[in-house]
mmCIF file of C-alpha atoms in Angstrom:
data_model
loop_
_atom_site.group_PDB
_atom_site.id
_atom_site.type_symbol
_atom_site.label_atom_id
_atom_site.label_comp_id
_atom_site.label_asym_id
_atom_site.label_seq_id
_atom_site.Cartn_x
_atom_site.Cartn_y
_atom_site.Cartn_z
ATOM 1 C CA MET A 1 100.724 73.724 21.426
ATOM 2 C CA VAL A 2 103.662 71.960 20.058
ATOM 3 C CA VAL A 3 107.406 72.648 21.198
ATOM 4 C CA VAL A 4 110.079 71.486 19.001
ATOM 5 C CA ILE A 5 112.646 69.502 21.137
ATOM 6 C CA CYS A 6 115.975 70.186 19.077
ATOM 7 C CA GLY A 7 119.764 70.084 19.672
ATOM 8 C CA ALA A 8 120.074 73.841 18.780
ATOM 9 C CA GLY A 9 123.110 75.088 20.249
ATOM 10 C CA VAL A 10 124.170 71.446 21.525
ATOM 11 C CA PHE A 11 125.243 69.755 18.442
ATOM 12 C CA SER A 12 125.794 70.599 14.715
ATOM 13 C CA HIS A 13 125.243 67.236 12.841
ATOM 14 C CA THR A 14 124.785 63.523 13.061
ATOM 15 C CA THR A 15 126.510 61.279 10.981
ATOM 16 C CA VAL A 16 125.309 57.963 9.837
ATOM 17 C CA GLY A 17 126.899 55.187 7.226
ATOM 18 C CA ALA A 18 125.177 53.637 4.044
ATOM 19 C CA SER A 19 126.716 50.832 1.424
ATOM 20 C CA ASP A 20 124.172 53.031 -0.604
ATOM 21 C CA LEU A 21 123.650 56.208 -1.235
ATOM 22 C CA LEU A 22 121.096 56.297 -3.510
ATOM 23 C CA ALA A 23 118.839 53.838 -2.021
ATOM 24 C CA SER A 24 119.681 55.693 1.297
ATOM 25 C CA GLY A 25 118.239 58.820 -0.347
ATOM 26 C CA GLU A 26 115.414 57.016 -1.826
ATOM 27 C CA PHE A 27 114.443 56.054 1.429
ATOM 28 C CA HIS A 28 114.972 58.956 3.475
ATOM 29 C CA ASP A 29 113.898 61.729 1.083
ATOM 30 C CA PRO A 30 109.973 61.386 1.494
ATOM 31 C CA ALA A 31 110.374 61.530 5.232
ATOM 32 C CA LEU A 32 112.472 64.239 5.554
ATOM 33 C CA GLY A 33 110.167 66.201 3.179
ATOM 34 C CA VAL A 34 107.261 66.207 5.345
ATOM 35 C CA LEU A 35 109.505 67.723 8.185
ATOM 36 C CA GLY A 36 110.824 70.663 5.897
ATOM 37 C CA ALA A 37 114.136 68.822 4.912
ATOM 38 C CA LYS A 38 115.973 67.398 2.321
ATOM 39 C CA THR A 39 119.039 66.018 0.117
ATOM 40 C CA LEU A 40 121.279 69.419 0.176
ATOM 41 C CA GLY A 41 123.510 67.722 -2.160
ATOM 42 C CA ASP A 42 126.675 65.577 -2.883
ATOM 43 C CA PHE A 43 129.940 66.345 -0.871
ATOM 44 C CA GLY A 44 132.433 64.571 -3.096
ATOM 45 C CA GLU A 45 131.889 60.885 -4.429
ATOM 46 C CA THR A 46 131.133 59.355 -0.828
ATOM 47 C CA ILE A 47 128.912 62.008 1.021
ATOM 48 C CA VAL A 48 125.383 63.146 0.709
ATOM 49 C CA LEU A 49 124.295 65.975 2.882
ATOM 50 C CA ASN A 50 120.385 66.372 4.552
ATOM 51 C CA GLY A 51 119.156 69.256 6.477
ATOM 52 C CA LYS A 52 117.105 72.118 5.989
ATOM 53 C CA ASP A 53 119.224 75.152 5.297
ATOM 54 C CA LYS A 54 122.060 73.868 6.287
ATOM 55 C CA SER A 55 123.690 70.167 6.622
ATOM 56 C CA ALA A 56 122.679 68.388 9.669
ATOM 57 C CA ARG A 57 123.014 64.978 8.758
ATOM 58 C CA PRO A 58 125.885 63.394 6.591
ATOM 59 C CA VAL A 59 125.276 60.375 5.048
ATOM 60 C CA ILE A 60 128.340 58.517 4.362
ATOM 61 C CA CYS A 61 129.427 55.783 2.034
ATOM 62 C CA HIS A 62 132.822 54.060 3.468
ATOM 63 C CA GLY A 63 133.207 51.620 0.407
ATOM 64 C CA LYS A 64 133.198 48.732 2.288
ATOM 65 C CA GLY A 65 130.113 46.926 1.335
ATOM 66 C CA ALA A 66 127.870 46.611 4.645
ATOM 67 C CA ALA A 67 126.728 49.928 6.433
ATOM 68 C CA PRO A 68 127.655 50.130 10.367
ATOM 69 C CA SER A 69 124.422 49.245 12.337
ATOM 70 C CA SER A 70 125.215 52.188 14.797
ATOM 71 C CA ASN A 71 123.552 50.208 17.275
ATOM 72 C CA GLY A 72 122.980 52.017 20.464
ATOM 73 C CA VAL A 73 122.413 55.736 18.292
ATOM 74 C CA THR A 74 119.363 56.934 17.265
ATOM 75 C CA THR A 75 118.613 59.978 14.812
ATOM 76 C CA SER A 76 115.987 61.885 15.605
ATOM 77 C CA PHE A 77 114.406 64.680 13.646
ATOM 78 C CA ALA A 78 112.340 67.518 15.265
ATOM 79 C CA ALA A 79 108.741 67.866 13.696
ATOM 80 C CA SER A 80 106.445 70.967 14.788
ATOM 81 C CA SER A 81 103.212 69.002 15.158
ATOM 82 C CA THR A 82 102.128 65.447 15.866
ATOM 83 C CA ALA A 83 100.489 65.115 12.094
ATOM 84 C CA GLU A 84 104.235 65.517 10.770
ATOM 85 C CA ILE A 85 105.184 62.692 13.056
ATOM 86 C CA ASN A 86 102.611 60.577 11.612
ATOM 87 C CA ALA A 87 103.494 61.816 8.189
ATOM 88 C CA PHE A 88 107.006 60.831 8.811
ATOM 89 C CA HIS A 89 106.306 57.642 10.106
ATOM 90 C CA ALA A 90 103.682 56.605 7.122
ATOM 91 C CA ALA A 91 106.918 57.971 4.688
ATOM 92 C CA ASP A 92 109.353 55.759 6.261
ATOM 93 C CA LEU A 93 107.219 52.693 6.401
ATOM 94 C CA ALA A 94 106.139 53.232 2.895
ATOM 95 C CA ASN A 95 109.770 53.241 1.661
ATOM 96 C CA GLY A 96 110.601 50.102 3.717
ATOM 97 C CA GLY A 97 111.042 51.130 6.826
ATOM 98 C CA ASN A 98 110.687 48.678 9.865
ATOM 99 C CA CYS A 99 108.412 50.150 12.405
ATOM 100 C CA LYS A 100 109.649 49.730 16.020
ATOM 101 C CA ALA A 101 107.092 51.918 18.163
ATOM 102 C CA GLU A 102 104.135 53.480 16.764
ATOM 103 C CA PRO A 103 103.607 57.292 16.840
ATOM 104 C CA ASP A 104 102.372 58.050 20.326
ATOM 105 C CA LEU A 105 103.092 59.831 23.739
ATOM 106 C CA ARG A 106 105.847 58.300 25.671
ATOM 107 C CA GLY A 107 105.586 57.224 28.851
ATOM 108 C CA HIS A 108 108.887 57.534 30.023
ATOM 109 C CA LEU A 109 109.248 60.984 28.497
ATOM 110 C CA PRO A 110 106.350 63.201 29.722
ATOM 111 C CA GLY A 111 104.307 65.389 26.935
ATOM 112 C CA VAL A 112 106.866 63.867 24.131
ATOM 113 C CA TYR A 113 105.036 62.276 21.525
ATOM 114 C CA ALA A 114 107.278 60.224 19.045
ATOM 115 C CA ALA A 115 107.377 57.617 16.490
ATOM 116 C CA TYR A 116 110.455 54.810 16.099
ATOM 117 C CA LEU A 117 111.460 53.161 13.161
ATOM 118 C CA ARG A 118 114.917 51.357 11.580
ATOM 119 C CA GLY A 119 116.081 52.479 8.331
ATOM 120 C CA SER A 120 116.831 51.521 4.937
ATOM 121 C CA ALA A 121 120.610 50.772 6.549
ATOM 122 C CA ASP A 122 119.069 49.290 9.591
ATOM 123 C CA HIS A 123 119.541 52.503 11.378
ATOM 124 C CA LYS A 124 117.361 53.823 14.420
ATOM 125 C CA LEU A 125 115.397 56.517 13.297
ATOM 126 C CA CYS A 126 112.575 58.995 15.372
ATOM 127 C CA SER A 127 110.578 61.906 14.783
ATOM 128 C CA ASN A 128 109.485 63.635 17.795
ATOM 129 C CA ALA A 129 107.700 67.137 19.676
ATOM 130 C CA LEU A 130 106.935 68.112 22.923
ATOM 131 C CA SER A 131 102.828 68.174 22.699
ATOM 132 C CA GLY A 132 102.891 70.499 25.918
ATOM 133 C CA ALA A 133 100.258 68.095 27.439
#
């Protein structure tokens, strides 16, 4: 049995910066798609919204050139199975992501199966689920 780890009722969204919204979408859409999320559309000319039914992850282009690296911040996407996490990881790698930790159980978080990457704008990304093991 897999229990989804999520922030329901704790936070409303996470915002990340990007220097190129089109490139950011092309990178993230395949991985978000395997988790049932997608680009929900533009919000003005400098913001793209990602999520399932409602926005959970706005991506903002500040127009100042390079996007902030968000060092110390990790955006983690809830998955419903280890297969979804593996597919998320594979999709990000196929679109230029850099692997920081292969999909596997995490010793520091008992029962948590997760994969960690750096995305196209050098943001830290993760997908995880509680395995119940």
